PDB file of C-alpha atoms and ligand atoms in Angstrom:
ATOM      1  CA  UNK A   1      26.936 -24.361-166.259  1.00  0.00           C
ATOM      2  CA  UNK A   2      28.237 -22.956-163.131  1.00  0.00           C
ATOM      3  CA  UNK A   3      27.648 -18.458-162.518  1.00  0.00           C
ATOM      4  CA  UNK A   4      30.896 -17.513-160.822  1.00  0.00           C
ATOM      5  CA  UNK A   5      30.423 -14.398-158.414  1.00  0.00           C
ATOM      6  CA  UNK A   6      32.677 -11.167-160.153  1.00  0.00           C
ATOM      7  CA  UNK A   7      34.012  -8.922-157.569  1.00  0.00           C
ATOM      8  CA  UNK A   8      35.255  -5.615-159.879  1.00  0.00           C
ATOM      9  CA  UNK A   9      38.843  -3.981-157.499  1.00  0.00           C
ATOM     10  CA  UNK A  10      37.693  -0.581-156.971  1.00  0.00           C
ATOM     11  CA  UNK A  11      41.569   0.528-157.782  1.00  0.00           C
ATOM     12  CA  UNK A  12      41.146   1.073-160.918  1.00  0.00           C
ATOM     13  CA  UNK A  13      38.178   3.413-159.689  1.00  0.00           C
ATOM     14  CA  UNK A  14      38.490   6.866-160.688  1.00  0.00           C
ATOM     15  CA  UNK A  15      39.400   7.852-157.343  1.00  0.00           C
ATOM     16  CA  UNK A  16      38.230  11.437-157.480  1.00  0.00           C
ATOM     17  CA  UNK A  17      34.229  10.283-158.922  1.00  0.00           C
ATOM     18  CA  UNK A  18      35.122   6.946-156.312  1.00  0.00           C
ATOM     19  CA  UNK A  19      31.444   7.574-154.922  1.00  0.00           C
ATOM     20  CA  UNK A  20      29.568   7.641-158.578  1.00  0.00           C
ATOM     21  CA  UNK A  21      31.531   4.600-159.849  1.00  0.00           C
ATOM     22  CA  UNK A  22      30.390   2.609-156.320  1.00  0.00           C
ATOM     23  CA  UNK A  23      27.107   3.525-157.319  1.00  0.00           C
ATOM     24  CA  UNK A  24      27.468   2.873-160.651  1.00  0.00           C
ATOM     25  CA  UNK A  25      28.197  -0.473-159.415  1.00  0.00           C
ATOM     26  CA  UNK A  26      26.391  -0.651-156.334  1.00  0.00           C
ATOM     27  CA  UNK A  27      23.565  -0.739-159.965  1.00  0.00           C
ATOM     28  CA  UNK A  28      25.282  -3.683-161.680  1.00  0.00           C
ATOM     29  CA  UNK A  29      24.535  -7.571-160.942  1.00  0.00           C
ATOM     30  CA  UNK A  30      28.541  -7.609-159.273  1.00  0.00           C
ATOM     31  CA  UNK A  31      28.553  -9.266-156.233  1.00  0.00           C
ATOM     32  CA  UNK A  32      31.108  -8.207-153.540  1.00  0.00           C
ATOM     33  CA  UNK A  33      33.646  -4.673-154.219  1.00  0.00           C
ATOM     34  CA  UNK A  34      37.019  -6.346-153.689  1.00  0.00           C
ATOM     35  CA  UNK A  35      39.134  -3.324-151.868  1.00  0.00           C
ATOM     36  CA  UNK A  36      43.159  -3.715-152.047  1.00  0.00           C
ATOM     37  CA  UNK A  37      45.507  -2.401-149.839  1.00  0.00           C
ATOM     38  CA  UNK A  38      49.212  -2.231-149.873  1.00  0.00           C
ATOM     39  CA  UNK A  39      51.268  -1.066-147.314  1.00  0.00           C
ATOM     40  CA  UNK A  40      54.277  -0.556-149.835  1.00  0.00           C
ATOM     41  CA  UNK A  41      56.593  -3.494-147.577  1.00  0.00           C
ATOM     42  CA  UNK A  42      55.046  -5.912-148.581  1.00  0.00           C
ATOM     43  CA  UNK A  43      53.937  -5.080-152.748  1.00  0.00           C
ATOM     44  CA  UNK A  44      56.271  -2.449-154.471  1.00  0.00           C
ATOM     45  CA  UNK A  45      53.655   0.447-153.905  1.00  0.00           C
ATOM     46  CA  UNK A  46      50.729   2.013-151.514  1.00  0.00           C
ATOM     47  CA  UNK A  47      46.809   2.184-152.470  1.00  0.00           C
ATOM     48  CA  UNK A  48      44.692   2.839-150.013  1.00  0.00           C
ATOM     49  CA  UNK A  49      43.581   2.186-146.261  1.00  0.00           C
ATOM     50  CA  UNK A  50      41.283   2.408-143.413  1.00  0.00           C
ATOM     51  CA  UNK A  51      39.812   6.801-143.687  1.00  0.00           C
ATOM     52  CA  UNK A  52      39.014   6.380-148.020  1.00  0.00           C
ATOM     53  CA  UNK A  53      37.561   2.505-146.593  1.00  0.00           C
ATOM     54  CA  UNK A  54      35.564   3.354-144.586  1.00  0.00           C
ATOM     55  CA  UNK A  55      33.841   6.449-147.101  1.00  0.00           C
ATOM     56  CA  UNK A  56      33.912   3.634-149.734  1.00  0.00           C
ATOM     57  CA  UNK A  57      31.685   1.226-147.092  1.00  0.00           C
ATOM     58  CA  UNK A  58      28.998   3.876-146.458  1.00  0.00           C
ATOM     59  CA  UNK A  59      28.116   3.570-150.341  1.00  0.00           C
ATOM     60  CA  UNK A  60      29.400   0.286-150.817  1.00  0.00           C
ATOM     61  CA  UNK A  61      25.679  -1.519-151.215  1.00  0.00           C
ATOM     62  CA  UNK A  62      27.860  -5.304-151.682  1.00  0.00           C
ATOM     63  CA  UNK A  63      30.182  -7.246-149.306  1.00  0.00           C
ATOM     64  CA  UNK A  64      33.783  -5.740-148.800  1.00  0.00           C
ATOM     65  CA  UNK A  65      36.187  -8.009-149.869  1.00  0.00           C
ATOM     66  CA  UNK A  66      39.452  -6.272-148.382  1.00  0.00           C
ATOM     67  CA  UNK A  67      42.434  -8.049-149.657  1.00  0.00           C
ATOM     68  CA  UNK A  68      45.699  -6.780-147.555  1.00  0.00           C
ATOM     69  CA  UNK A  69      48.503  -6.375-149.392  1.00  0.00           C
ATOM     70  CA  UNK A  70      50.268  -6.062-146.155  1.00  0.00           C
ATOM     71  CA  UNK A  71      52.960  -7.441-142.903  1.00  0.00           C
ATOM     72  CA  UNK A  72      51.699  -8.320-140.428  1.00  0.00           C
ATOM     73  CA  UNK A  73      47.957  -8.583-140.839  1.00  0.00           C
ATOM     74  CA  UNK A  74      47.351  -9.926-137.782  1.00  0.00           C
ATOM     75  CA  UNK A  75      47.514  -6.384-135.905  1.00  0.00           C
ATOM     76  CA  UNK A  76      44.540  -4.513-138.128  1.00  0.00           C
ATOM     77  CA  UNK A  77      41.154  -7.098-137.525  1.00  0.00           C
ATOM     78  CA  UNK A  78      39.666  -5.553-135.209  1.00  0.00           C
ATOM     79  CA  UNK A  79      39.762  -2.313-137.776  1.00  0.00           C
ATOM     80  CA  UNK A  80      38.521  -4.452-140.547  1.00  0.00           C
ATOM     81  CA  UNK A  81      35.725  -6.028-138.919  1.00  0.00           C
ATOM     82  CA  UNK A  82      34.619  -1.946-138.259  1.00  0.00           C
ATOM     83  CA  UNK A  83      34.564  -1.669-141.890  1.00  0.00           C
ATOM     84  CA  UNK A  84      31.558  -4.007-142.391  1.00  0.00           C
ATOM     85  CA  UNK A  85      33.837  -6.711-143.842  1.00  0.00           C
ATOM     86  CA  UNK A  86      32.341  -9.499-145.521  1.00  0.00           C
ATOM     87  CA  UNK A  87      36.058 -11.297-146.218  1.00  0.00           C
ATOM     88  CA  UNK A  88      39.277 -10.533-144.918  1.00  0.00           C
ATOM     89  CA  UNK A  89      41.744 -11.766-147.445  1.00  0.00           C
ATOM     90  CA  UNK A  90      45.419 -12.033-145.736  1.00  0.00           C
ATOM     91  CA  UNK A  91      48.628 -12.948-147.979  1.00  0.00           C
ATOM     92  CA  UNK A  92      50.184 -16.609-146.757  1.00  0.00           C
ATOM     93  CA  UNK A  93      53.499 -15.217-147.472  1.00  0.00           C
ATOM     94  CA  UNK A  94      52.574 -13.043-144.796  1.00  0.00           C
ATOM     95  CA  UNK A  95      51.513 -13.856-141.226  1.00  0.00           C
ATOM     96  CA  UNK A  96      53.643 -16.216-139.471  1.00  0.00           C
ATOM     97  CA  UNK A  97      50.789 -18.236-137.749  1.00  0.00           C
ATOM     98  CA  UNK A  98      48.046 -18.419-140.561  1.00  0.00           C
ATOM     99  CA  UNK A  99      46.703 -21.005-138.564  1.00  0.00           C
ATOM    100  CA  UNK A 100      45.236 -18.206-135.824  1.00  0.00           C
ATOM    101  CA  UNK A 101      45.223 -15.479-137.808  1.00  0.00           C
ATOM    102  CA  UNK A 102      41.948 -17.384-139.498  1.00  0.00           C
ATOM    103  CA  UNK A 103      40.844 -18.418-136.134  1.00  0.00           C
ATOM    104  CA  UNK A 104      40.546 -14.946-135.204  1.00  0.00           C
ATOM    105  CA  UNK A 105      39.044 -13.883-138.427  1.00  0.00           C
ATOM    106  CA  UNK A 106      36.378 -15.891-138.528  1.00  0.00           C
ATOM    107  CA  UNK A 107      36.184 -15.735-134.499  1.00  0.00           C
ATOM    108  CA  UNK A 108      35.094 -11.943-135.385  1.00  0.00           C
ATOM    109  CA  UNK A 109      32.512 -13.067-137.611  1.00  0.00           C
ATOM    110  CA  UNK A 110      34.090 -12.939-141.319  1.00  0.00           C
ATOM    111  CA  UNK A 111      35.149 -15.452-143.552  1.00  0.00           C
ATOM    112  CA  UNK A 112      38.526 -15.966-143.417  1.00  0.00           C
ATOM    113  CA  UNK A 113      40.556 -15.517-146.573  1.00  0.00           C
ATOM    114  CA  UNK A 114      44.279 -17.058-147.469  1.00  0.00           C
ATOM    115  CA  UNK A 115      45.948 -16.083-150.740  1.00  0.00           C
ATOM    116  CA  UNK A 116      48.875 -16.928-152.303  1.00  0.00           C
ATOM    117  CA  UNK A 117      51.092 -14.736-154.766  1.00  0.00           C
ATOM    118  CA  UNK A 118      52.500 -17.008-157.806  1.00  0.00           C
ATOM    119  CA  UNK A 119      55.724 -18.102-157.058  1.00  0.00           C
ATOM    120  CA  UNK A 120      53.730 -20.565-153.848  1.00  0.00           C
ATOM    121  CA  UNK A 121      53.087 -23.705-154.256  1.00  0.00           C
ATOM    122  CA  UNK A 122      48.940 -24.740-153.459  1.00  0.00           C
ATOM    123  CA  UNK A 123      51.101 -27.300-150.927  1.00  0.00           C
ATOM    124  CA  UNK A 124      52.096 -24.217-148.546  1.00  0.00           C
ATOM    125  CA  UNK A 125      47.713 -24.424-147.105  1.00  0.00           C
ATOM    126  CA  UNK A 126      46.723 -27.500-147.194  1.00  0.00           C
ATOM    127  CA  UNK A 127      47.111 -28.083-143.302  1.00  0.00           C
ATOM    128  CA  UNK A 128      45.276 -24.781-143.026  1.00  0.00           C
ATOM    129  CA  UNK A 129      41.943 -25.287-145.724  1.00  0.00           C
ATOM    130  CA  UNK A 130      39.761 -26.136-142.994  1.00  0.00           C
ATOM    131  CA  UNK A 131      40.526 -23.086-141.920  1.00  0.00           C
ATOM    132  CA  UNK A 132      39.521 -21.160-144.954  1.00  0.00           C
ATOM    133  CA  UNK A 133      36.516 -19.477-146.015  1.00  0.00           C
ATOM    134  CA  UNK A 134      38.501 -18.734-149.066  1.00  0.00           C
ATOM    135  CA  UNK A 135      41.828 -19.468-151.327  1.00  0.00           C
ATOM    136  CA  UNK A 136      42.647 -17.056-153.433  1.00  0.00           C
ATOM    137  CA  UNK A 137      45.121 -17.234-156.134  1.00  0.00           C
ATOM    138  CA  UNK A 138      47.053 -13.800-157.248  1.00  0.00           C
ATOM    139  CA  UNK A 139      47.467 -14.752-161.312  1.00  0.00           C
ATOM    140  CA  UNK A 140      49.420 -11.838-161.123  1.00  0.00           C
ATOM    141  CA  UNK A 141      52.327 -10.847-158.475  1.00  0.00           C
ATOM    142  CA  UNK A 142      50.101  -8.391-156.296  1.00  0.00           C
ATOM    143  CA  UNK A 143      51.025  -4.466-156.395  1.00  0.00           C
ATOM    144  CA  UNK A 144      48.982  -3.036-159.754  1.00  0.00           C
ATOM    145  CA  UNK A 145      46.191  -3.088-162.249  1.00  0.00           C
ATOM    146  CA  UNK A 146      46.491  -4.081-164.993  1.00  0.00           C
ATOM    147  CA  UNK A 147      49.034  -7.069-165.580  1.00  0.00           C
ATOM    148  CA  UNK A 148      49.595  -9.774-167.520  1.00  0.00           C
ATOM    149  CA  UNK A 149      47.602 -13.228-166.519  1.00  0.00           C
ATOM    150  CA  UNK A 150      50.017 -15.596-164.998  1.00  0.00           C
ATOM    151  CA  UNK A 151      49.012 -18.863-167.465  1.00  0.00           C
ATOM    152  CA  UNK A 152      49.872 -21.796-164.443  1.00  0.00           C
ATOM    153  CA  UNK A 153      47.720 -20.312-162.755  1.00  0.00           C
ATOM    154  CA  UNK A 154      44.419 -22.009-164.346  1.00  0.00           C
ATOM    155  CA  UNK A 155      46.974 -26.017-163.354  1.00  0.00           C
ATOM    156  CA  UNK A 156      46.403 -24.092-159.481  1.00  0.00           C
ATOM    157  CA  UNK A 157      43.317 -23.553-160.042  1.00  0.00           C
ATOM    158  CA  UNK A 158      43.069 -27.792-160.963  1.00  0.00           C
ATOM    159  CA  UNK A 159      44.953 -27.976-158.008  1.00  0.00           C
ATOM    160  CA  UNK A 160      43.228 -26.314-155.698  1.00  0.00           C
ATOM    161  CA  UNK A 161      39.145 -27.544-156.815  1.00  0.00           C
ATOM    162  CA  UNK A 162      40.449 -31.495-156.504  1.00  0.00           C
ATOM    163  CA  UNK A 163      42.104 -30.663-152.562  1.00  0.00           C
ATOM    164  CA  UNK A 164      38.437 -28.431-151.075  1.00  0.00           C
ATOM    165  CA  UNK A 165      36.363 -31.441-153.121  1.00  0.00           C
ATOM    166  CA  UNK A 166      38.670 -34.597-151.929  1.00  0.00           C
ATOM    167  CA  UNK A 167      37.804 -33.386-148.451  1.00  0.00           C
ATOM    168  CA  UNK A 168      34.024 -32.186-149.411  1.00  0.00           C
ATOM    169  CA  UNK A 169      35.161 -28.871-148.363  1.00  0.00           C
ATOM    170  CA  UNK A 170      33.303 -25.313-149.214  1.00  0.00           C
ATOM    171  CA  UNK A 171      35.687 -23.168-149.409  1.00  0.00           C
ATOM    172  CA  UNK A 172      35.495 -20.680-152.534  1.00  0.00           C
ATOM    173  CA  UNK A 173      38.689 -19.917-154.912  1.00  0.00           C
ATOM    174  CA  UNK A 174      39.279 -16.826-155.552  1.00  0.00           C
ATOM    175  CA  UNK A 175      41.199 -15.788-158.713  1.00  0.00           C
ATOM    176  CA  UNK A 176      42.567 -11.729-158.834  1.00  0.00           C
ATOM    177  CA  UNK A 177      44.679 -10.437-161.124  1.00  0.00           C
ATOM    178  CA  UNK A 178      44.481 -10.424-165.134  1.00  0.00           C
ATOM    179  CA  UNK A 179      41.122 -11.731-165.444  1.00  0.00           C
ATOM    180  CA  UNK A 180      39.255 -10.565-168.783  1.00  0.00           C
ATOM    181  CA  UNK A 181      36.511 -11.841-171.394  1.00  0.00           C
ATOM    182  CA  UNK A 182      39.540 -14.166-172.367  1.00  0.00           C
ATOM    183  CA  UNK A 183      40.502 -15.814-169.627  1.00  0.00           C
ATOM    184  CA  UNK A 184      36.703 -16.463-167.875  1.00  0.00           C
ATOM    185  CA  UNK A 185      35.176 -19.281-168.920  1.00  0.00           C
ATOM    186  CA  UNK A 186      38.510 -21.703-168.653  1.00  0.00           C
ATOM    187  CA  UNK A 187      39.148 -20.224-164.967  1.00  0.00           C
ATOM    188  CA  UNK A 188      35.345 -21.265-164.327  1.00  0.00           C
ATOM    189  CA  UNK A 189      35.226 -24.445-165.997  1.00  0.00           C
ATOM    190  CA  UNK A 190      38.270 -25.029-164.049  1.00  0.00           C
ATOM    191  CA  UNK A 191      37.131 -24.424-160.717  1.00  0.00           C
ATOM    192  CA  UNK A 192      36.592 -21.150-160.025  1.00  0.00           C
ATOM    193  CA  UNK A 193      34.438 -18.995-157.960  1.00  0.00           C
ATOM    194  CA  UNK A 194      34.665 -15.786-157.725  1.00  0.00           C
ATOM    195  CA  UNK A 195      36.634 -14.017-160.408  1.00  0.00           C
ATOM    196  CA  UNK A 196      38.598 -10.602-159.610  1.00  0.00           C
ATOM    197  CA  UNK A 197      38.267  -8.239-161.764  1.00  0.00           C
ATOM    198  CA  UNK A 198      40.079  -4.685-162.589  1.00  0.00           C
ATOM    199  CA  UNK A 199      40.972  -3.430-165.532  1.00  0.00           C
ATOM    200  CA  UNK A 200      38.592  -5.456-167.247  1.00  0.00           C
ATOM    201  CA  UNK A 201      35.243  -4.062-165.725  1.00  0.00           C
ATOM    202  CA  UNK A 202      36.486  -0.055-165.211  1.00  0.00           C
ATOM    203  CA  UNK A 203      38.555   0.317-169.107  1.00  0.00           C
ATOM    204  CA  UNK A 204      35.361  -1.342-170.719  1.00  0.00           C
ATOM    205  CA  UNK A 205      33.125   1.069-172.441  1.00  0.00           C
ATOM    206  CA  UNK A 206      30.562   0.156-170.311  1.00  0.00           C
ATOM    207  CA  UNK A 207      31.099  -1.261-167.054  1.00  0.00           C
ATOM    208  CA  UNK A 208      28.000  -2.690-166.688  1.00  0.00           C
ATOM    209  CA  UNK A 209      27.725  -5.282-169.410  1.00  0.00           C
ATOM    210  CA  UNK A 210      31.808  -5.883-168.606  1.00  0.00           C
ATOM    211  CA  UNK A 211      31.127  -7.605-165.240  1.00  0.00           C
ATOM    212  CA  UNK A 212      27.793  -9.872-167.390  1.00  0.00           C
ATOM    213  CA  UNK A 213      29.997 -10.699-169.860  1.00  0.00           C
ATOM    214  CA  UNK A 214      32.769 -11.888-167.098  1.00  0.00           C
ATOM    215  CA  UNK A 215      29.412 -13.692-165.020  1.00  0.00           C
ATOM    216  CA  UNK A 216      28.093 -15.667-168.473  1.00  0.00           C
ATOM    217  CA  UNK A 217      31.390 -15.907-169.240  1.00  0.00           C
TER     218      UNK A 217
HETATM  219  C1  DX5 B 301      47.042  -6.673-157.587  1.00  0.00           C
HETATM  220  C2  DX5 B 301      45.481  -6.706-156.698  1.00  0.00           C
HETATM  221  C3  DX5 B 301      44.149  -6.052-157.343  1.00  0.00           C
HETATM  222  C4  DX5 B 301      44.160  -5.777-158.732  1.00  0.00           C
HETATM  223  C5  DX5 B 301      43.602  -6.800-160.105  1.00  0.00           C
HETATM  224  O1  DX5 B 301      47.586  -6.807-156.740  1.00  0.00           O
HETATM  225  O2  DX5 B 301      45.125  -7.141-156.171  1.00  0.00           O
HETATM  226  O3  DX5 B 301      43.459  -7.039-157.040  1.00  0.00           O
HETATM  227  O4  DX5 B 301      43.462  -4.575-158.888  1.00  0.00           O
HETATM  228  O5  DX5 B 301      43.905  -5.302-161.062  1.00  0.00           O
HETATM  229  P1  DX5 B 301      43.585  -6.211-163.175  1.00  0.00           P
HETATM  230  O6  DX5 B 301      42.925  -7.169-162.905  1.00  0.00           O
HETATM  231  O7  DX5 B 301      43.492  -5.423-163.760  1.00  0.00           O
HETATM  232  O8  DX5 B 301      44.823  -7.595-162.985  1.00  0.00           O
HETATM  233 ZN1   ZN B 302      43.692  -7.902-154.851  1.00  0.00          ZN
END
């Protein structure tokens, strides 16, 4: 059975003890650090920006997966690169020239990630699948941690898996929002490679153990 990569979302960490929480994740079996950037325009919330992420990056010992919930993400390629991010994830809905943006992200040596809101169908990225290293499906409406998983995303995962396999691509499927021990197995079976988990990890009595449970789901 396939073992998923686990990307805990730092949005649910204790911001007063970020260093402690990041060191805990360094010691755990998680794979990526998922950093949620919100601008108050693309989504109805504001989280953190580059100065905070630079502080996180100094402590983090695993690849940074930067999820930009902002308009015009193309303006920030250099800043995300400077941060040392491994994955730059941009929303299909937030940019006009998606193909150009993905090509530029790859040119900077990062993995190009494209994210779809729950209401955006898979066909919107059919023509740029070759340019994406990661496709992330939102299973909640972006903006907040701790929301309930939107069920129809499982069917979208299956459709996307089929499109990727049909074209013999290596594109990773990532899922973000409401992921927990009760739906992790189903998601991996449907074809997910990377599970993002915020509240499931940080609200657990033992976050490192919860990461192992998600991995083995
Ligand atoms: C939502 C963010 C998610 C969120 C996940 O806008 O993109 O990454 O932090 O949190 P949970 O796992 O609690 O839904
Ligand atoms: Zn996210």
